[in-house]
Amino acid sequence: MKLQLAAKLDQQQILAPQMILSMDILHLNTVDLESRIEQEFMENPALELVEETAESSPPEQESPRDVEVQELFEVLNTYESRYGGEEPPRRRVAEEVGSKHEAMLNHEDRPET
């Protein structure tokens, strides 16, 4: 009597009924797909057809470039509101930080060596 241990690797692809149905739908052309959709609406009373109007359509989405340009304009507006005007930016920053920072700005620099 001979004892033997063996391992077997097997791979199978099993398609679920939903996968088979979706594959069938993907193979349909436009006319057949429209007729299939109408047939489903007739057979299933829970489904209802809602047609989009111009008012109910979703607003156009901004492209990433438009979003980036908008962000750059916001940064520019922030910079102009913070540092704009006739007053030098260094003075304006000093006022925001406080009198200690302004005292440091008014101090003489070290002499060059």
XYZ file of N, CA, C and O in Angstrom:
452
model
N 0.852 -1.168 0.000
C 0.000 0.000 0.000
C 0.903 1.238 0.000
O 1.796 1.381 0.823
N 0.623 2.157 -0.899
C 1.436 3.350 -1.069
C 0.600 4.597 -0.742
O -0.450 4.815 -1.347
N 1.083 5.391 0.218
C 0.401 6.642 0.552
C 1.078 7.783 -0.198
O 2.306 7.856 -0.282
N 0.256 8.679 -0.703
C 0.799 9.778 -1.502
C -0.003 11.046 -1.211
O -1.232 11.000 -1.075
N 0.712 12.166 -1.136
C 0.079 13.470 -0.932
C 0.351 14.314 -2.168
O 1.505 14.515 -2.556
N -0.691 14.848 -2.780
C -0.527 15.651 -4.004
C -1.396 16.897 -3.894
O -2.499 16.869 -3.345
N -0.881 17.971 -4.437
C -1.633 19.232 -4.459
C -2.020 19.538 -5.895
O -1.229 19.382 -6.823
N -3.229 19.973 -6.086
C -3.712 20.297 -7.419
C -4.267 21.714 -7.397
O -5.074 22.062 -6.522
N -3.806 22.512 -8.333
C -4.260 23.892 -8.441
C -5.181 23.989 -9.642
O -4.812 23.613 -10.753
N -6.374 24.509 -9.432
C -7.360 24.595 -10.505
C -7.983 25.985 -10.472
O -8.297 26.513 -9.395
N -8.150 26.563 -11.640
C -8.752 27.892 -11.727
C -9.946 27.817 -12.655
O -9.841 27.330 -13.785
N -11.090 28.325 -12.184
C -12.313 28.313 -12.986
C -12.934 29.695 -12.959
O -12.854 30.409 -11.965
N -13.555 30.017 -14.057
C -14.284 31.285 -14.112
C -15.761 30.953 -14.190
O -16.204 30.283 -15.115
N -16.485 31.437 -13.204
C -17.915 31.184 -13.144
C -18.617 32.531 -13.283
O -18.356 33.463 -12.513
N -19.478 32.629 -14.260
C -20.203 33.877 -14.487
C -21.545 33.832 -13.761
O -22.318 32.885 -13.915
N -21.781 34.857 -12.997
C -23.065 34.980 -12.313
C -24.115 35.412 -13.342
O -23.788 35.978 -14.391
N -25.381 35.158 -13.070
C -26.427 35.575 -14.014
C -26.408 37.077 -14.315
O -26.670 37.491 -15.444
N -26.064 37.892 -13.319
C -25.990 39.344 -13.561
C -24.872 39.682 -14.538
O -25.008 40.580 -15.357
N -23.744 38.966 -14.449
C -22.635 39.205 -15.371
C -23.030 38.827 -16.797
O -22.692 39.522 -17.754
N -23.733 37.723 -16.948
C -24.176 37.295 -18.274
C -25.129 38.333 -18.857
O -25.019 38.713 -20.032
N -26.052 38.840 -18.038
C -26.995 39.858 -18.495
C -26.276 41.142 -18.896
O -26.570 41.736 -19.938
N -25.308 41.572 -18.089
C -24.598 42.803 -18.425
C -23.757 42.626 -19.681
O -23.606 43.556 -20.472
N -23.204 41.443 -19.905
C -22.458 41.200 -21.136
C -23.379 41.262 -22.345
O -23.011 41.795 -23.398
N -24.600 40.732 -22.203
C -25.563 40.797 -23.310
C -25.933 42.243 -23.624
O -26.055 42.619 -24.793
N -26.112 43.044 -22.588
C -26.486 44.445 -22.785
C -25.354 45.217 -23.446
O -25.582 46.065 -24.308
N -24.115 44.921 -23.092
C -22.969 45.621 -23.684
C -22.808 45.331 -25.174
O -22.269 46.152 -25.910
N -23.293 44.196 -25.615
C -23.161 43.840 -27.021
C -24.255 44.446 -27.903
O -24.162 44.372 -29.122
N -25.281 45.040 -27.294
C -26.388 45.597 -28.074
C -25.987 46.907 -28.740
O -25.233 47.700 -28.180
N -26.539 47.131 -29.953
C -26.328 48.435 -30.581
C -27.365 49.416 -30.049
O -28.216 49.062 -29.224
N -27.321 50.654 -30.490
C -28.161 51.710 -29.913
C -29.649 51.429 -30.068
O -30.426 51.574 -29.119
N -30.076 51.016 -31.253
C -31.505 50.766 -31.504
C -31.993 49.611 -30.635
O -33.065 49.695 -30.006
N -31.229 48.516 -30.600
C -31.624 47.369 -29.786
C -31.624 47.714 -28.297
O -32.484 47.243 -27.547
N -30.672 48.537 -27.877
C -30.614 48.938 -26.471
C -31.829 49.769 -26.092
O -32.426 49.570 -25.029
N -32.227 50.697 -26.958
C -33.419 51.514 -26.677
C -34.669 50.657 -26.604
O -35.515 50.849 -25.719
N -34.792 49.693 -27.503
C -35.975 48.819 -27.460
C -35.952 47.940 -26.216
O -36.998 47.672 -25.609
N -34.764 47.511 -25.796
C -34.632 46.707 -24.576
C -35.038 47.523 -23.349
O -35.719 47.023 -22.446
N -34.633 48.783 -23.305
C -34.997 49.662 -22.184
C -36.501 49.888 -22.154
O -37.142 49.817 -21.093
N -37.121 50.113 -23.310
C -38.580 50.299 -23.368
C -39.298 49.040 -22.909
O -40.310 49.109 -22.203
N -38.773 47.880 -23.306
C -39.372 46.614 -22.896
C -39.305 46.456 -21.379
O -40.279 46.029 -20.749
N -38.174 46.820 -20.772
C -38.034 46.732 -19.320
C -39.009 47.668 -18.613
O -39.579 47.321 -17.579
N -39.216 48.865 -19.165
C -40.178 49.797 -18.570
C -41.594 49.246 -18.651
O -42.397 49.441 -17.736
N -41.928 48.551 -19.732
C -43.269 47.980 -19.888
C -43.480 46.801 -18.921
O -44.552 46.647 -18.355
N -42.450 45.971 -18.745
C -42.585 44.774 -17.926
C -42.528 45.069 -16.428
O -43.167 44.381 -15.637
N -41.770 46.089 -16.010
C -41.564 46.361 -14.595
C -42.307 47.631 -14.201
O -41.911 48.737 -14.563
N -43.390 47.519 -13.441
C -44.161 48.713 -13.062
C -43.420 49.598 -12.040
O -43.790 50.761 -11.859
N -42.393 49.082 -11.402
C -41.649 49.882 -10.425
C -40.750 50.909 -11.110
O -40.323 51.886 -10.481
N -40.442 50.705 -12.376
C -39.592 51.642 -13.107
C -40.436 52.737 -13.727
O -41.537 52.492 -14.204
N -39.921 53.934 -13.725
C -40.615 55.034 -14.398
C -39.597 55.861 -15.168
O -38.446 56.001 -14.768
N -40.036 56.394 -16.275
C -39.161 57.163 -17.156
C -39.272 58.638 -16.799
O -40.362 59.206 -16.810
N -38.154 59.254 -16.449
C -38.104 60.679 -16.139
C -37.267 61.340 -17.216
O -36.081 61.045 -17.363
N -37.895 62.210 -17.983
C -37.168 62.883 -19.052
C -36.580 64.175 -18.515
O -37.244 64.917 -17.789
N -35.340 64.433 -18.890
C -34.661 65.649 -18.436
C -35.121 66.841 -19.244
O -35.267 66.766 -20.457
N -35.323 67.942 -18.537
C -35.594 69.205 -19.203
C -34.363 70.072 -19.053
O -33.430 69.737 -18.337
N -34.363 71.210 -19.702
C -33.200 72.105 -19.621
C -33.016 72.605 -18.189
O -31.896 72.835 -17.739
N -34.111 72.766 -17.448
C -34.030 73.279 -16.081
C -33.524 72.218 -15.105
O -32.835 72.527 -14.151
N -33.869 70.947 -15.353
C -33.496 69.908 -14.401
C -32.136 69.289 -14.701
O -31.675 68.453 -13.954
N -31.515 69.689 -15.788
C -30.206 69.116 -16.102
C -29.175 69.637 -15.110
O -29.253 70.770 -14.643
N -28.198 68.812 -14.773
C -27.194 69.240 -13.796
C -26.341 70.363 -14.372
O -26.121 70.440 -15.576
N -25.854 71.260 -13.518
C -25.027 72.353 -14.011
C -23.715 71.814 -14.567
O -23.238 70.745 -14.160
N -23.150 72.559 -15.476
C -21.890 72.131 -16.068
C -20.808 72.110 -15.002
O -20.703 73.022 -14.194
N -20.014 71.062 -15.033
C -18.937 70.950 -14.062
C -17.738 71.729 -14.568
O -17.463 71.760 -15.758
N -17.059 72.353 -13.643
C -15.877 73.116 -14.014
C -14.731 72.158 -14.276
O -14.567 71.159 -13.591
N -13.950 72.485 -15.270
C -12.790 71.650 -15.563
C -11.715 71.924 -14.508
O -11.731 72.948 -13.839
N -10.774 70.995 -14.348
C -9.699 71.222 -13.360
C -8.907 72.500 -13.647
O -8.460 73.172 -12.731
N -8.767 72.844 -14.915
C -8.043 74.071 -15.261
C -8.802 75.307 -14.774
O -8.202 76.246 -14.261
N -10.144 75.299 -14.916
C -10.944 76.425 -14.428
C -10.829 76.560 -12.920
O -10.754 77.668 -12.388
N -10.823 75.438 -12.220
C -10.693 75.465 -10.762
C -9.335 76.034 -10.372
O -9.218 76.853 -9.458
N -8.286 75.613 -11.091
C -6.938 76.102 -10.796
C -6.826 77.604 -11.047
O -6.249 78.334 -10.234
N -7.420 78.083 -12.133
C -7.388 79.517 -12.436
C -8.145 80.296 -11.369
O -7.690 81.352 -10.916
N -9.276 79.770 -10.933
C -10.062 80.437 -9.887
C -9.259 80.529 -8.595
O -9.266 81.563 -7.918
N -8.545 79.450 -8.239
C -7.727 79.470 -7.026
C -6.605 80.504 -7.138
O -6.294 81.198 -6.166
N -6.009 80.626 -8.310
C -4.943 81.614 -8.501
C -5.482 83.041 -8.354
O -4.815 83.905 -7.777
N -6.685 83.288 -8.878
C -7.287 84.608 -8.709
C -7.578 84.903 -7.236
O -7.415 86.037 -6.775
N -8.002 83.885 -6.495
C -8.251 84.097 -5.066
C -6.957 84.445 -4.331
O -6.947 85.311 -3.459
N -5.865 83.764 -4.676
C -4.572 84.057 -4.053
C -4.144 85.480 -4.400
O -3.667 86.231 -3.544
N -4.327 85.873 -5.666
C -3.973 87.220 -6.095
C -4.792 88.274 -5.352
O -4.241 89.283 -4.878
N -6.094 88.049 -5.222
C -6.944 88.994 -4.501
C -6.547 89.093 -3.031
O -6.547 90.178 -2.442
N -6.201 87.952 -2.423
C -5.749 87.964 -1.034
C -4.463 88.762 -0.902
O -4.316 89.571 0.016
N -3.532 88.556 -1.811
C -2.263 89.275 -1.780
C -2.489 90.777 -1.940
O -1.915 91.578 -1.204
N -3.336 91.155 -2.909
C -3.598 92.577 -3.139
C -4.280 93.225 -1.940
O -3.988 94.361 -1.584
N -5.215 92.502 -1.315
C -5.899 93.095 -0.167
C -4.974 93.209 1.036
O -5.108 94.119 1.854
N -4.038 92.294 1.152
C -3.145 92.308 2.298
C -1.962 93.257 2.108
O -1.564 93.956 3.016
N -1.369 93.249 0.921
C -0.151 94.011 0.696
C -0.319 95.160 -0.294
O 0.641 95.843 -0.601
N -1.496 95.356 -0.817
C -1.711 96.404 -1.811
C -1.708 97.781 -1.178
O -1.576 97.978 0.018
N -1.820 98.767 -2.020
C -1.860 100.139 -1.530
C -0.499 100.782 -1.583
O 0.460 100.252 -2.120
N -0.377 101.979 -0.998
C 0.853 102.742 -1.075
C 1.822 102.392 0.049
O 2.976 102.745 -0.012
N 1.357 101.731 1.042
C 2.203 101.392 2.173
C 3.089 100.204 1.806
O 2.621 99.234 1.221
N 4.377 100.254 2.127
C 5.253 99.123 1.784
C 4.820 97.867 2.519
O 4.346 97.927 3.651
N 4.987 96.707 1.893
C 4.553 95.454 2.515
C 5.236 95.191 3.849
O 4.621 94.665 4.758
N 6.500 95.573 3.991
C 7.213 95.308 5.224
C 6.558 96.019 6.396
O 6.397 95.470 7.473
N 6.156 97.249 6.184
C 5.481 98.005 7.243
C 4.142 97.369 7.601
O 3.783 97.250 8.760
N 3.403 96.952 6.591
C 2.084 96.399 6.824
C 2.178 95.096 7.617
O 1.396 94.848 8.526
N 3.136 94.249 7.288
C 3.338 93.004 8.026
C 3.731 93.312 9.461
O 3.266 92.667 10.397
N 4.565 94.303 9.632
C 5.013 94.658 10.975
C 3.839 95.097 11.840
O 3.772 94.764 13.024
N 2.908 95.835 11.267
C 1.748 96.270 12.042
C 0.890 95.086 12.461
O 0.345 95.070 13.558
N 0.811 94.088 11.584
C -0.003 92.932 11.912
C 0.648 92.087 13.008
O -0.020 91.543 13.863
N 1.943 91.966 12.995
C 2.638 91.126 13.970
C 2.696 91.812 15.324
O 2.529 91.191 16.359
N 2.994 93.086 15.328
C 3.008 93.797 16.589
C 4.218 94.700 16.716
O 5.075 94.777 15.835
N 4.285 95.411 17.830
C 5.329 96.412 18.024
C 6.708 95.784 18.219
O 7.709 96.395 17.856
N 6.811 94.580 18.771
C 8.110 93.949 18.948
C 8.763 93.673 17.604
O 9.955 93.907 17.419
N 7.976 93.207 16.673
C 8.513 92.926 15.340
C 8.933 94.223 14.654
O 9.948 94.269 13.974
N 8.175 95.278 14.847
C 8.510 96.558 14.226
C 9.806 97.102 14.818
O 10.632 97.675 14.100
N 10.022 96.895 16.104
C 11.262 97.342 16.723
C 12.451 96.600 16.127
O 13.515 97.184 15.900
N 12.278 95.349 15.835
C 13.353 94.582 15.211
C 13.616 95.066 13.788
O 14.760 95.092 13.336
N 12.573 95.469 13.070
C 12.757 95.966 11.709
C 13.480 97.303 11.685
O 14.213 97.618 10.739
N 13.296 98.112 12.706
C 13.915 99.446 12.757
C 15.345 99.414 13.293
O 16.017 100.425 13.333
N 15.802 98.296 13.751
C 17.124 98.144 14.299
C 18.149 98.127 13.168
O 17.905 97.611 12.080
N 19.312 98.712 13.423
C 20.363 98.747 12.408
C 20.867 97.352 12.115
O 20.963 96.516 13.002
N 21.227 97.133 10.872
C 21.816 95.856 10.483
C 23.248 95.779 10.988
O 23.869 96.788 11.304
N 23.780 94.576 11.007
C 25.168 94.396 11.390
C 26.057 95.007 10.306
O 25.735 94.904 9.122
N 27.173 95.602 10.702
C 28.071 96.160 9.680
C 28.712 95.025 8.863
O 28.944 93.933 9.364
N 29.019 95.341 7.602
C 29.655 94.348 6.753
C 31.084 94.139 7.214
O 31.761 95.060 7.636
N 31.570 92.913 7.129
C 32.930 92.590 7.542
C 33.840 92.430 6.340
O 33.398 92.224 5.248
